[in-house]
Coordinates of C-alpha atoms in Angstrom, one line a residue:
Chain A
M1 CA 32.4 -30.9 0.7
T2 CA 33.2 -33.7 2.9
G3 CA 32.3 -37.1 3.2
F4 CA 31.2 -39.2 -0.2
P5 CA 28.8 -37.7 -2.7
S6 CA 25.4 -38.9 -2.3
P7 CA 24.6 -41.6 -5.0
A8 CA 21.5 -39.8 -5.8
Q9 CA 23.3 -36.8 -6.5
G10 CA 21.9 -35.3 -9.8
Y11 CA 18.6 -37.3 -9.8
E12 CA 17.3 -35.3 -6.7
A13 CA 13.6 -35.0 -8.0
K14 CA 11.7 -31.4 -6.9
A15 CA 8.6 -32.1 -5.3
I16 CA 5.6 -31.2 -7.1
D17 CA 4.6 -27.5 -6.9
L18 CA 1.1 -27.0 -7.8
N19 CA 1.6 -23.1 -7.8
R20 CA 4.0 -23.2 -10.2
E21 CA 1.9 -25.5 -12.3
I22 CA -1.5 -23.7 -12.1
I23 CA -0.2 -20.1 -11.8
K24 CA 1.9 -19.0 -14.6
N25 CA 1.6 -15.1 -14.3
A26 CA 1.4 -14.1 -10.7
P27 CA 0.5 -10.7 -10.8
A28 CA -2.1 -11.7 -13.8
T29 CA -3.8 -14.3 -11.4
F30 CA -7.3 -14.1 -9.3
L31 CA -9.0 -16.3 -7.4
M32 CA -12.9 -16.5 -7.8
R33 CA -16.0 -19.0 -6.2
Y34 CA -18.1 -20.1 -8.6
S35 CA -21.6 -20.6 -7.1
S36 CA -24.1 -21.3 -10.2
S37 CA -25.1 -24.8 -11.4
D38 CA -25.3 -23.1 -15.0
L39 CA -21.9 -24.9 -15.9
L40 CA -22.6 -28.4 -14.6
Y41 CA -22.6 -29.7 -18.7
L42 CA -19.2 -28.4 -18.9
G43 CA -17.8 -30.2 -15.8
I44 CA -18.1 -27.1 -13.3
F45 CA -19.7 -27.2 -10.3
P46 CA -20.7 -25.3 -7.6
D47 CA -18.4 -24.3 -5.0
S48 CA -15.7 -24.8 -7.2
T49 CA -12.5 -22.6 -7.2
L50 CA -11.9 -20.4 -10.7
V51 CA -8.4 -19.5 -11.2
I52 CA -8.3 -16.8 -13.5
D53 CA -5.5 -15.6 -15.3
R54 CA -6.1 -12.0 -17.0
S55 CA -2.9 -12.3 -19.3
I56 CA -4.7 -14.6 -21.4
I57 CA -6.5 -12.7 -24.7
P58 CA -10.1 -15.1 -24.7
V59 CA -10.1 -17.3 -28.2
D60 CA -13.3 -19.4 -29.4
D61 CA -14.1 -21.5 -26.9
S62 CA -12.4 -19.9 -23.8
L63 CA -14.2 -20.2 -20.9
V64 CA -14.5 -16.2 -19.2
V65 CA -15.4 -14.5 -16.2
F66 CA -16.8 -11.1 -16.9
S67 CA -18.8 -8.3 -15.3
H68 CA -22.8 -7.6 -16.6
E69 CA -25.4 -6.3 -14.9
G70 CA -23.3 -5.3 -11.9
K71 CA -22.4 -9.1 -11.4
F72 CA -19.5 -11.5 -11.9
K73 CA -20.9 -14.2 -14.8
C74 CA -18.7 -16.9 -16.0
R75 CA -19.4 -18.4 -19.9
K76 CA -18.3 -20.0 -22.6
W77 CA -17.0 -17.1 -25.4
V78 CA -18.0 -18.4 -28.7
Q79 CA -17.2 -16.5 -32.0
K80 CA -20.3 -16.1 -33.9
G81 CA -19.5 -14.9 -37.4
S82 CA -17.6 -11.3 -36.6
S83 CA -19.7 -11.0 -33.1
V84 CA -18.8 -12.9 -29.6
V85 CA -21.4 -14.2 -27.4
L86 CA -21.1 -15.5 -23.8
V87 CA -23.4 -18.7 -23.7
N88 CA -23.8 -20.8 -20.5
G89 CA -26.3 -23.6 -22.1
Q90 CA -29.1 -22.1 -20.9
G91 CA -30.1 -20.4 -23.8
N92 CA -30.0 -17.2 -22.9
E93 CA -27.1 -16.0 -24.9
I94 CA -24.8 -12.2 -23.7
E95 CA -23.6 -10.4 -26.8
L96 CA -20.3 -9.0 -26.1
S97 CA -20.8 -5.4 -25.9
E98 CA -20.4 -1.9 -23.7
D99 CA -22.1 -3.5 -21.2
V100 CA -19.8 -6.4 -20.8
Q101 CA -16.5 -6.0 -19.1
V102 CA -14.2 -9.0 -19.6
F103 CA -12.3 -9.6 -16.6
G104 CA -10.5 -12.3 -17.3
V105 CA -10.0 -16.4 -19.1
V106 CA -10.5 -19.2 -16.3
K107 CA -7.6 -21.2 -16.6
T108 CA -7.6 -23.9 -14.1
V109 CA -11.3 -25.1 -12.4
I110 CA -10.2 -26.3 -8.5
R111 CA -12.8 -28.7 -7.0
N112 CA -12.2 -30.0 -3.4
L113 CA -13.8 -33.4 -3.3
A114 CA -12.5 -34.7 0.2
Chain B
M1 CA 15.1 8.1 -19.1
I2 CA 12.5 7.8 -16.0
F3 CA 9.4 6.7 -16.4
H4 CA 7.2 7.8 -13.3
I5 CA 4.1 5.5 -12.9
D6 CA 1.4 6.4 -10.7
A7 CA -1.8 4.4 -10.3
N8 CA -5.1 6.5 -10.8
S9 CA -7.1 6.8 -7.7
F10 CA -5.6 3.9 -6.7
Y11 CA -7.4 2.9 -3.2
A12 CA -10.9 3.4 -5.3
A13 CA -9.7 1.8 -8.1
C14 CA -8.8 -1.4 -6.0
E15 CA -12.2 -1.1 -4.5
R16 CA -14.0 -0.8 -7.7
L17 CA -12.1 -4.0 -8.8
F18 CA -14.4 -6.4 -7.5
R19 CA -17.4 -5.0 -7.4
P20 CA -18.8 -4.3 -10.3
D21 CA -22.0 -2.9 -9.3
L22 CA -20.1 0.1 -8.8
L23 CA -18.7 1.0 -12.3
H24 CA -19.6 4.3 -12.3
T25 CA -20.6 5.3 -8.9
P26 CA -18.6 7.9 -6.8
I27 CA -16.4 6.1 -4.2
A28 CA -14.5 7.7 -1.2
V29 CA -11.6 5.7 1.1
L30 CA -11.6 7.1 4.4
S31 CA -8.4 6.7 6.7
N32 CA -7.8 4.9 9.7
N33 CA -10.0 4.8 12.7
D34 CA -12.8 5.9 9.5
G35 CA -11.3 10.3 9.9
I36 CA -10.9 11.7 7.1
I37 CA -11.4 10.9 3.0
V38 CA -8.0 9.8 1.7
A39 CA -8.9 9.1 -1.5
L40 CA -11.8 9.1 -4.3
N41 CA -12.2 8.6 -7.9
Q42 CA -13.2 11.1 -10.4
E43 CA -16.8 10.6 -9.9
C44 CA -16.9 11.6 -6.4
K45 CA -14.2 14.4 -7.2
D46 CA -16.8 15.6 -9.7
L47 CA -19.5 15.7 -6.6
G48 CA -17.2 18.2 -4.7
F49 CA -15.5 16.3 -2.5
K50 CA -11.9 16.4 -1.7
R51 CA -8.9 14.4 0.1
G52 CA -8.8 15.5 3.4
D53 CA -12.3 16.2 4.0
V54 CA -13.7 15.4 7.3
Y55 CA -15.5 11.7 7.4
F56 CA -18.0 12.4 9.8
K57 CA -19.0 16.2 8.9
E58 CA -19.5 15.4 5.4
K59 CA -21.6 12.0 6.1
A60 CA -25.3 13.2 5.1
K61 CA -24.1 14.7 2.2
L62 CA -22.2 11.5 1.3
D63 CA -24.9 9.3 1.8
K64 CA -27.4 11.6 0.0
S65 CA -25.1 12.1 -3.5
G66 CA -25.2 8.3 -3.7
V67 CA -21.4 8.1 -2.7
V68 CA -19.9 4.6 -2.0
V69 CA -17.8 4.8 1.5
F70 CA -14.9 2.2 2.4
S71 CA -12.7 2.1 5.3
S72 CA -8.7 1.8 4.3
N73 CA -8.0 -2.3 3.3
Y74 CA -4.4 -2.1 3.2
T75 CA -4.5 -5.5 3.1
L76 CA -6.0 -5.4 -0.6
Y77 CA -3.8 -2.1 -1.6
A78 CA -0.6 -4.0 -0.6
D79 CA -1.3 -7.4 -2.9
I80 CA -2.8 -5.1 -5.7
S81 CA 0.4 -2.8 -5.5
A82 CA 2.7 -5.9 -5.1
R83 CA 0.9 -6.7 -8.5
L84 CA 1.8 -3.6 -10.1
N85 CA 5.3 -3.8 -8.9
L86 CA 6.0 -7.3 -10.5
I87 CA 4.6 -6.3 -13.9
Y88 CA 7.3 -3.3 -13.6
C89 CA 9.9 -5.8 -13.2
R90 CA 9.3 -7.5 -16.0
L91 CA 9.4 -4.6 -18.2
C92 CA 12.6 -2.4 -16.8
S93 CA 15.3 -4.0 -14.8
D94 CA 15.4 -1.2 -12.7
V95 CA 12.6 0.0 -10.3
E96 CA 12.4 2.1 -7.8
V97 CA 8.9 1.8 -5.6
Y98 CA 8.0 5.2 -4.2
S99 CA 5.0 4.7 -2.3
I100 CA 1.9 2.3 -2.8
D101 CA 0.5 4.0 -6.0
E102 CA 3.9 5.5 -7.7
S103 CA 7.0 3.9 -8.9
F104 CA 9.9 5.3 -11.1
L105 CA 11.4 3.3 -13.5
Y106 CA 14.7 3.7 -15.2
F107 CA 15.6 2.7 -18.5
P108 CA 18.9 3.3 -20.4
N109 CA 18.3 5.5 -23.4
W110 CA 19.6 3.2 -25.9
Q111 CA 16.9 0.8 -24.5
T112 CA 14.0 2.5 -25.7
E113 CA 13.4 4.7 -28.8
D114 CA 9.8 5.3 -29.2
L115 CA 9.5 6.3 -25.4
V116 CA 5.9 7.2 -26.0
E117 CA 5.0 3.8 -27.1
A118 CA 6.5 2.1 -24.4
G119 CA 4.5 4.3 -21.8
R120 CA 1.5 3.0 -23.6
V121 CA 2.4 -0.6 -23.5
I122 CA 3.2 -0.4 -19.5
R123 CA -0.1 1.3 -19.1
S124 CA -2.2 -1.3 -21.6
T125 CA -0.2 -4.0 -19.9
V126 CA -1.1 -3.5 -16.4
L127 CA -4.8 -2.3 -16.8
Q128 CA -5.0 -5.7 -19.0
E129 CA -3.6 -7.9 -16.3
V130 CA -4.4 -6.3 -12.9
G131 CA -7.3 -4.0 -13.8
I132 CA -5.6 -0.7 -12.4
P133 CA -5.5 2.1 -14.6
V134 CA -2.3 4.0 -14.3
S135 CA -0.9 7.1 -16.2
V136 CA 3.0 7.4 -17.4
G137 CA 5.4 10.1 -17.2
I138 CA 8.5 10.3 -19.4
A139 CA 11.6 12.8 -18.7
P140 CA 15.2 13.1 -18.0
T141 CA 14.8 14.0 -14.5
K142 CA 12.6 12.6 -11.6
T143 CA 10.8 16.0 -10.8
L144 CA 9.7 16.4 -14.5
A145 CA 8.8 13.1 -15.0
K146 CA 6.3 13.6 -12.0
M147 CA 4.8 17.0 -14.0
C148 CA 4.5 14.8 -17.1
N149 CA 2.9 12.6 -15.1
K150 CA 0.5 15.1 -13.4
L151 CA -0.1 16.5 -17.5
A152 CA -0.4 12.8 -18.7
K153 CA -3.8 12.5 -16.6
K154 CA -5.4 14.8 -18.7
R155 CA -4.3 14.0 -21.9
G156 CA -4.4 10.1 -22.5
G157 CA -2.5 9.0 -19.7
V158 CA 1.1 9.1 -21.3
C159 CA 3.2 12.3 -21.6
C160 CA 6.8 12.4 -22.4
W161 CA 9.1 15.8 -22.1
D162 CA 10.6 15.2 -25.0
E163 CA 7.6 16.1 -27.1
L164 CA 5.9 18.7 -25.4
D165 CA 6.8 22.5 -26.0
K166 CA 9.0 22.6 -22.8
D167 CA 8.8 26.3 -22.1
A168 CA 5.6 26.8 -22.6
E169 CA 4.0 23.9 -20.6
L170 CA 6.3 25.0 -17.6
K171 CA 4.8 29.0 -18.0
N172 CA 1.3 27.0 -17.6
Y173 CA 2.8 24.8 -14.8
P174 CA 2.3 26.7 -11.1
V175 CA 5.1 26.2 -9.3
G176 CA 3.2 24.5 -6.0
D177 CA 2.3 21.9 -8.2
L178 CA 6.0 20.8 -8.5
W179 CA 7.5 18.1 -6.7
G180 CA 9.1 19.0 -3.4
I181 CA 7.9 22.5 -3.3
G182 CA 4.9 22.2 -0.5
Y183 CA 2.7 25.2 1.0
A184 CA 5.7 26.9 2.7
K185 CA 8.0 27.5 -0.5
T186 CA 5.3 28.2 -2.5
A187 CA 4.6 31.2 -0.3
L188 CA 8.0 31.8 0.0
L189 CA 8.6 31.4 -3.9
A190 CA 5.6 33.8 -4.6
R191 CA 7.1 36.8 -2.3
H192 CA 10.2 36.4 -4.7
G193 CA 8.0 36.7 -7.7
V194 CA 8.3 33.0 -8.5
M195 CA 4.7 31.7 -9.5
T196 CA 5.1 28.9 -12.4
A197 CA 7.7 26.2 -13.0
F198 CA 9.5 28.1 -15.8
D199 CA 10.4 30.8 -13.0
L200 CA 11.9 28.5 -10.7
K201 CA 13.5 26.7 -13.6
N202 CA 15.5 30.3 -14.0
Y203 CA 15.9 31.0 -10.6
P204 CA 19.4 31.6 -10.1
L205 CA 20.9 28.4 -8.6
H206 CA 23.0 30.4 -5.5
H207 CA 19.4 31.8 -4.5
A208 CA 17.6 29.1 -4.7
K209 CA 20.1 27.3 -2.4
K210 CA 20.2 29.8 0.2
Q211 CA 16.5 30.3 0.3
L212 CA 15.2 26.5 -0.5
T213 CA 17.9 24.7 1.3
I214 CA 19.6 21.6 -0.6
M215 CA 16.4 20.2 -2.0
G216 CA 14.9 23.5 -3.4
F217 CA 18.6 23.4 -5.4
R218 CA 17.8 20.1 -6.7
T219 CA 14.2 20.8 -8.0
V220 CA 16.2 23.7 -10.0
Q221 CA 18.6 21.6 -11.1
E222 CA 16.3 18.6 -12.1
L223 CA 13.9 21.8 -14.2
N224 CA 17.2 22.0 -16.3
E225 CA 17.2 18.4 -17.0
I226 CA 20.1 17.6 -14.7
A227 CA 19.1 14.7 -12.5
A228 CA 19.8 15.5 -9.5
I229 CA 17.4 13.7 -6.8
D230 CA 18.9 10.3 -5.8
R231 CA 16.9 7.0 -5.3
V232 CA 15.5 7.4 -2.0
E233 CA 17.6 5.3 -0.6
R234 CA 16.0 3.7 2.7
A235 CA 18.2 5.0 5.3
K236 CA 17.7 3.9 8.6
R237 CA 15.3 5.3 10.9
Q238 CA 16.3 7.3 13.8
N239 CA 12.9 6.4 15.5
I240 CA 10.3 4.0 15.1
C241 CA 6.9 5.0 16.5
S242 CA 3.9 2.8 17.0
S243 CA 0.6 3.9 17.8
R244 CA -3.2 4.5 17.2
S245 CA -6.5 6.0 18.2
F246 CA -8.8 4.2 19.9
A247 CA -12.3 3.7 18.4
D248 CA -14.0 4.0 21.6
A249 CA -12.1 6.1 24.7
V250 CA -10.9 3.8 27.4
D251 CA -10.1 4.8 30.8
D252 CA -9.0 1.2 32.6
L253 CA -5.3 0.7 32.9
S254 CA -5.1 -3.0 31.8
E255 CA -6.7 -2.5 29.1
L256 CA -4.2 0.2 27.8
K257 CA -1.5 -1.9 28.5
V258 CA -3.0 -4.5 26.2
A259 CA -3.3 -2.0 23.9
L260 CA 0.5 -0.9 24.7
A261 CA 1.7 -4.4 24.6
D262 CA 0.3 -4.4 21.1
Y263 CA 1.6 -1.2 19.8
T264 CA 5.0 -2.4 21.5
Q265 CA 5.5 -5.5 19.6
E266 CA 4.8 -4.0 16.5
A267 CA 7.3 -1.3 17.0
V268 CA 10.4 -4.1 18.1
K269 CA 9.0 -6.1 15.3
R270 CA 10.3 -3.1 12.3
M271 CA 13.2 -2.3 14.6
R272 CA 14.8 -5.7 14.6
E273 CA 13.8 -5.9 10.5
D274 CA 15.9 -2.9 10.4
R275 CA 18.5 -4.6 12.4
S276 CA 18.6 -2.1 15.1
A277 CA 18.4 -1.9 19.1
C278 CA 16.9 1.1 21.0
R279 CA 18.4 2.7 24.0
Y280 CA 15.4 4.6 24.6
V281 CA 11.7 4.0 25.5
S282 CA 9.3 6.6 25.5
V283 CA 5.6 6.6 26.4
Y284 CA 2.8 8.6 25.3
L285 CA -0.2 8.8 27.0
M286 CA -3.1 11.1 25.8
T287 CA -6.8 11.9 25.9
N288 CA -8.9 13.4 23.4
P289 CA -7.0 17.4 22.9
Y290 CA -9.9 18.3 20.7
S291 CA -12.4 17.4 22.6
E292 CA -14.3 20.0 25.1
V293 CA -16.1 18.0 27.8
G294 CA -14.3 17.2 30.6
E295 CA -10.3 18.0 32.1
Q296 CA -8.2 16.9 29.6
Y297 CA -4.5 15.2 30.3
C298 CA -1.6 14.1 28.2
N299 CA 2.0 13.1 29.3
C300 CA 5.1 11.5 28.3
E301 CA 8.0 9.4 30.2
S302 CA 10.9 7.8 28.9
A303 CA 13.6 5.9 30.0
E304 CA 17.1 4.5 29.0
L305 CA 18.1 0.9 28.9
P306 CA 21.0 -0.5 30.5
A307 CA 22.2 -1.2 27.3
P308 CA 20.8 -1.0 23.6
S309 CA 18.3 -4.0 23.4
S310 CA 16.2 -5.7 20.0
Y311 CA 14.6 -8.1 23.0
L312 CA 10.9 -7.5 23.4
P313 CA 10.1 -8.6 26.9
D314 CA 12.9 -5.7 27.9
I315 CA 11.6 -3.1 26.1
L316 CA 8.0 -3.6 26.8
G317 CA 8.8 -4.5 30.4
T318 CA 10.2 -0.5 30.6
A319 CA 7.2 0.7 28.5
I320 CA 4.4 -0.8 31.1
M321 CA 6.9 0.6 33.8
L322 CA 6.3 4.3 31.9
L323 CA 2.8 3.9 31.3
E324 CA 1.7 2.7 35.1
R325 CA 3.8 5.9 36.0
I326 CA 1.8 8.5 33.6
Y327 CA -1.5 6.8 34.2
R328 CA -3.8 9.0 36.0
S329 CA -7.4 7.1 36.1
G330 CA -10.9 9.1 35.3
F331 CA -9.8 10.1 32.4
R332 CA -11.1 8.9 29.1
Y333 CA -7.7 8.7 27.1
R334 CA -7.8 7.9 23.2
K335 CA -4.3 7.4 22.4
V336 CA -1.1 5.2 24.0
M337 CA 1.5 5.6 21.6
I338 CA 5.3 4.0 22.3
N339 CA 8.4 5.7 20.6
L340 CA 11.6 3.6 20.3
L341 CA 15.0 6.2 20.1
G342 CA 18.4 6.3 19.8
L343 CA 18.5 3.4 17.5
E344 CA 21.9 2.0 16.8
D345 CA 23.1 -1.4 14.5
D346 CA 22.0 -4.1 16.4
K347 CA 25.2 -6.0 14.9
V348 CA 28.0 -4.0 16.3
L349 CA 26.4 -3.3 19.7
Q350 CA 28.5 -2.3 22.0
Q351 CA 29.2 -4.7 24.8
D352 CA 29.3 -3.9 28.1
F353 CA 31.3 -5.7 30.3
F354 CA 28.9 -6.5 32.9
I355 CA 26.4 -7.8 30.5
D356 CA 26.7 -11.8 29.6
T357 CA 26.5 -12.1 25.9
T358 CA 25.7 -15.7 25.9
A359 CA 22.5 -14.7 27.2
K360 CA 22.2 -12.1 24.4
E361 CA 22.8 -14.6 22.2
R362 CA 20.0 -16.5 24.0
E363 CA 17.3 -13.6 23.9
N364 CA 18.3 -13.3 19.8
A365 CA 17.3 -16.7 19.4
F366 CA 14.2 -16.3 21.1
M367 CA 13.0 -13.2 19.3
D368 CA 14.1 -15.0 16.0
A369 CA 11.7 -17.6 16.8
F370 CA 9.2 -15.1 18.4
D371 CA 9.3 -13.3 14.7
S372 CA 9.3 -16.3 12.4
I373 CA 6.3 -17.7 14.2
N374 CA 4.4 -14.6 13.7
N375 CA 5.9 -13.7 10.6
R376 CA 4.2 -17.1 9.4
Y377 CA 0.9 -17.8 11.7
G378 CA 0.1 -14.3 11.2
R379 CA 0.4 -11.4 13.9
G380 CA -0.3 -11.7 17.2
T381 CA -0.1 -15.8 17.2
V382 CA 2.1 -15.3 20.0
H383 CA 2.6 -12.4 22.1
L384 CA 3.9 -11.2 25.9
G385 CA 1.4 -12.0 28.7
V386 CA 0.0 -8.5 29.5
R387 CA -2.1 -9.0 26.6
D388 CA -4.8 -11.4 28.8
N389 CA -7.9 -9.6 28.1
P390 CA -9.1 -11.0 24.3
S391 CA -12.6 -9.9 25.6
K392 CA -12.2 -6.0 25.8
A393 CA -9.5 -6.3 22.8
D394 CA -11.7 -5.1 20.6
N395 CA -12.0 -1.9 22.3
W396 CA -9.0 -0.1 21.1
K397 CA -8.7 -2.0 17.6
M398 CA -8.9 0.7 14.6
K399 CA -12.7 1.5 13.7
R400 CA -13.1 0.2 10.4
D401 CA -16.8 0.0 9.9
Y402 CA -17.1 0.1 6.1
L403 CA -13.8 -2.6 5.3
S404 CA -14.3 -4.5 2.3
P405 CA -13.6 -8.3 2.3
E406 CA -9.7 -9.3 1.4
Y407 CA -10.4 -10.2 -1.9
T408 CA -7.0 -11.7 -3.1
T409 CA -5.5 -12.6 -0.1
N410 CA -8.0 -14.9 1.9
L411 CA -10.1 -17.8 0.0
R412 CA -13.2 -17.3 2.5
D413 CA -13.0 -14.0 0.6
I414 CA -12.7 -14.4 -2.8
P415 CA -15.1 -12.3 -5.2
V416 CA -18.4 -14.9 -6.4
V417 CA -19.1 -15.5 -9.8
V418 CA -23.0 -16.5 -10.2

């Protein structure tokens, strides 16, 4: 150490790191592009980027990505009595069964405006 | 205790992860240049295909059986592999990455009481968080851990040596399936009546050392629960080689130079990562030795540098000169290769009285800048001048007709949700 210590010593702020804020568990985090407009009622626009964390266990009201009939789909996880249904507000519910493989829980949605 | 973790049909599992339409579909993954099958999933094995099958010979049969074929997507496999290892590092403080799909985890004996349960936790965590199935072998030595892993694949994914009827298992295990016992050693052992892992366990150590070299000796020790095989210390390489076969034959010298420049740049980058410098440069040039059409040609020429160097312009200049010497027009070349030899530590370079050291420092600073630009912005962002022919560059690039997208490493390639 030479010279005078900076008067800001001890007060330096770290720059905000969005990776750190959004990605809590890196090995379990995957990105996917949402292409449908079904979830507009949840504020999710087509062409948004979904940040999916596979380590999160879905609970009532979670948004999940799952595969069904050979495609990735994104819906809300709703507890209905003892079973679970996946809803997109369009009426056609999908019941959680052998035909559904949960990929992971959507943790963050990124939408670029400019 | 040593845990050996192996991702099952790893390349095929990576491909399937982002293709929900391939849930029960047979998948085969091809080697560089789409040459042979290097990985296949269980569904594909069940159809009778095996590792090493030549793609063009099996193509019709694969198509007819509904097998989906992929070119090797190492960008994807390396990313998924890194995720697995990140999870292993979270669960264990001592992880040895053995290959892209295998790792050894060392747990101190006091740390885990219920080993099988610990193995199950690793397996379920990886499956939940990355979506790749792995199997776990648990034993006091690496050889036994690898053997347990093979057994685990048929027994629910986790197999612990201490829970087994040890001698009975060894008697059922062919010696050739053991780690480090290859084809030649299997044949040699058979002549001495050693057929199973149990026979080898009880093989006299002095015979083992004489007949199987020190590696075989260690295998015998490991079968007797004495840990003898150290972790692979990444010993410095003796030579660095870079080459690829061309997808289409090349006969034009300038095109060959462009390819050679690319491989040289790759080799020098690897050498600099090892902090080494080379004394000799060899260049190989060959046509297709298996082709029966026309005359074939292959040649190699080497040169010694005035002093060991890791300076790309020096090495590339030498390589181009060598290529010009061995090039004969009229041949359809399939492969050009560069080999850097006589590697030594770059830090303790023997000084040549006649070489100006300040120039060396300048060269080193130049190469550092060169490497960091390419590391940051991607391979080939900056390159030396011979690469002047971008329109033809595609001709000698690897053949990868069935390449999947970079699902996890390129924002333009991420999977789509409908």
